[in-house]
Amino acid sequence: MHDGLQSYKKKKFQKVMDTDISTEVLADKVMSGDRIMLSKAITLIESNARQHYQKAQELLHLLLPNICPSIRIGITGVPGAGKSTFIEEFGFSLCEKGYKVAVLAVDPSSTVSGGSILGDKTRMERLARHPNAFIRPSPSTGTLGGVHRKTRESIIACEAAGYDIIMVETVGVGQSEVIVRGMVDFFLLLAITGAGDELQGMKKGIMELADAIVVNKADGENKKLAEKTKREYNQILHFLMPATRGWETKAYTCSALYGDGIQEVWNTITLFIEKTKNNGAFTERRQSQIIEWLFAMIRERLENSFFQHNEIKQYLPFIQDAVAKETITVSNAVDALFQKYESSFENR
Amino acid sequence: MHDGLQSYKKKKFQKVMDTDISTEVLADKVMSGDRIMLSKAITLIESNARQHYQKAQELLHLLLPNICPSIRIGITGVPGAGKSTFIEEFGFSLCEKGYKVAVLAVDPSSTVSGGSILGDKTRMERLARHPNAFIRPSPSTGTLGGVHRKTRESIIACEAAGYDIIMVETVGVGQSEVIVRGMVDFFLLLAITGAGDELQGMKKGIMELADAIVVNKADGENKKLAEKTKREYNQILHFLMPATRGWETKAYTCSALYGDGIQEVWNTITLFIEKTKNNGAFTERRQSQIIEWLFAMIRERLENSFFQHNEIKQYLPFIQDAVAKETITVSNAVDALFQKYESSFENR
């Protein structure tokens, strides 16, 4: 990142954080639909500082009773699939229908590079200007688990602000699709033609997460190919377990550039919501998602406490080496590590 | 399980455990190839008693320097695919070639029901009688993680006893294929005809773990259908990432009943071993498997310590309920749980 921009961002961040606005006032303003205050709330949620964490938790506690019923949509796709164009077009059409649309991002690459898939302010300019839209770049620091928490809590903040359609965008890196699948009701895989090659390069199991596969760029000379790709996806989908109980995942085509097929995507999602609310799958998933999130956070905290422990950090490389060379058994290695770990608690 | 059998097994177990044979003598006898002593060693490894655990670890420590180079083959398949017949035929042909073949099992269902896929002594009778063969039913008690550890350590014991081909059998329940994939060099999926239905019922992602898919029962009237199923598998495999670097997973047919295609399976495995030893994938996998095992056991121990903690056990159901009803945030719930957990260590 550019140094000037970095220091500008830092200053801006400090300013938000130093505002002596009380948590109660912030909560009220968020719930009244104030977009600038929603931004501040999310900045607070995303902060890694300990005192901000406490304040964010208080804020969320105030916001929780006020969250509105929403549809959470996850969107993923290989780079070049046209995710921004699709989200802009799709989001704009929903805003025009009167929905309030929030766009968040989970970008695991940003945890490494410091970049962000939604960092570019010029992206989705048309959507960003719509009074019913709220666009938020991905939290750009922290572990994937941390980004995960921040995104989930940002969803809550958006819902408390009255946003009834939440889109969570991700690029297909690491575990990000699985994580996003675990926080949305409907998961959409945006694809493009060139199926054979693309499918082979596609990450294992991603098709099995999707509630719909939308082949984008079905326009001009590419239209026929897109239709063929759609058929190929449908053939493979036939052999896979559906991602959602009572719903058959199918492939569709669209042209985000020309707005073709966008309405059909929305029809599909509304049908999905209707069906899953009727058969109970919607509520089931929401409840199991939140419980899974609880357990994921417990596990993360347990592992952090262990692997960040000073003695373990020093000792683990040697143990790993001995295990790889098979000079000690794995069970012995684990015993030795836990002896060090647990004795440090007892001697506190 | 039948009561009489249970008490008989218990008595037999006690007898093995009470033998005042020293760990050193046991290790020597195992390394000399004594099958009865190998059985005793594995019984010791599988024991859940604390003093046996210590003794088993000493034993493994003595065995580790003596393990022979081996090929570890995982075998899975839906019930009815003919796994026993296949393993018996395949194992027998390898024994006849002069290999020493050990057959172990990971049976997650046995952790629940007390049953075991290899519990039936009359199974694989012909193979069991071969002087080069060693067959061991799956450890029938303990958590899946515990069974996992026991199977991995039993592999070590077999290799120290000179068994150079280790087959690990599993049924497709829970996480068992992923666990077995994580302890073998070559993973074989045994399938049968009726592909459409079968493939759809097949667990997500299992094809992507396999180094070969072998369509069994390719005999008589079923032969044509088996060939068709093979082609269908090959079509789908084309779209999947191969399980092993530098190796293309393909489908084959065989008739375990008539011994047809068994030699081809062995040719495939030897080619696989040659290729992966040449490109380094073999050693890479073995090393990463053992390190992954180490981390899996660390995680299991951390989670056991947390979730088996008295206060957590009492408190968790209420927390879970509050989280599901969204009256507290997940972060708050985690904080509250860890406050209880950590304070109990400090007050020891």
mmCIF file of C-alpha atoms in Angstrom, chain A residues 1-14:
data_model
loop_
_atom_site.group_PDB
_atom_site.id
_atom_site.type_symbol
_atom_site.label_atom_id
_atom_site.label_comp_id
_atom_site.label_asym_id
_atom_site.label_seq_id
_atom_site.Cartn_x
_atom_site.Cartn_y
_atom_site.Cartn_z
ATOM 1 C CA MET A 1 0.000 0.000 0.000
ATOM 2 C CA HIS A 2 1.110 3.564 -0.710
ATOM 3 C CA ASP A 3 2.751 5.166 2.334
ATOM 4 C CA GLY A 4 0.746 8.368 2.083
ATOM 5 C CA LEU A 5 -2.504 6.474 1.849
ATOM 6 C CA GLN A 6 -1.494 4.292 4.777
ATOM 7 C CA SER A 7 -0.838 7.266 7.009
ATOM 8 C CA TYR A 8 -4.019 8.954 5.775
ATOM 9 C CA LYS A 9 -6.005 5.840 6.656
ATOM 10 C CA LYS A 10 -4.361 5.597 10.047
ATOM 11 C CA LYS A 11 -5.238 9.211 10.831
ATOM 12 C CA LYS A 12 -8.798 8.744 9.657
ATOM 13 C CA PHE A 13 -9.077 5.625 11.795
ATOM 14 C CA GLN A 14 -7.749 7.432 14.861
#
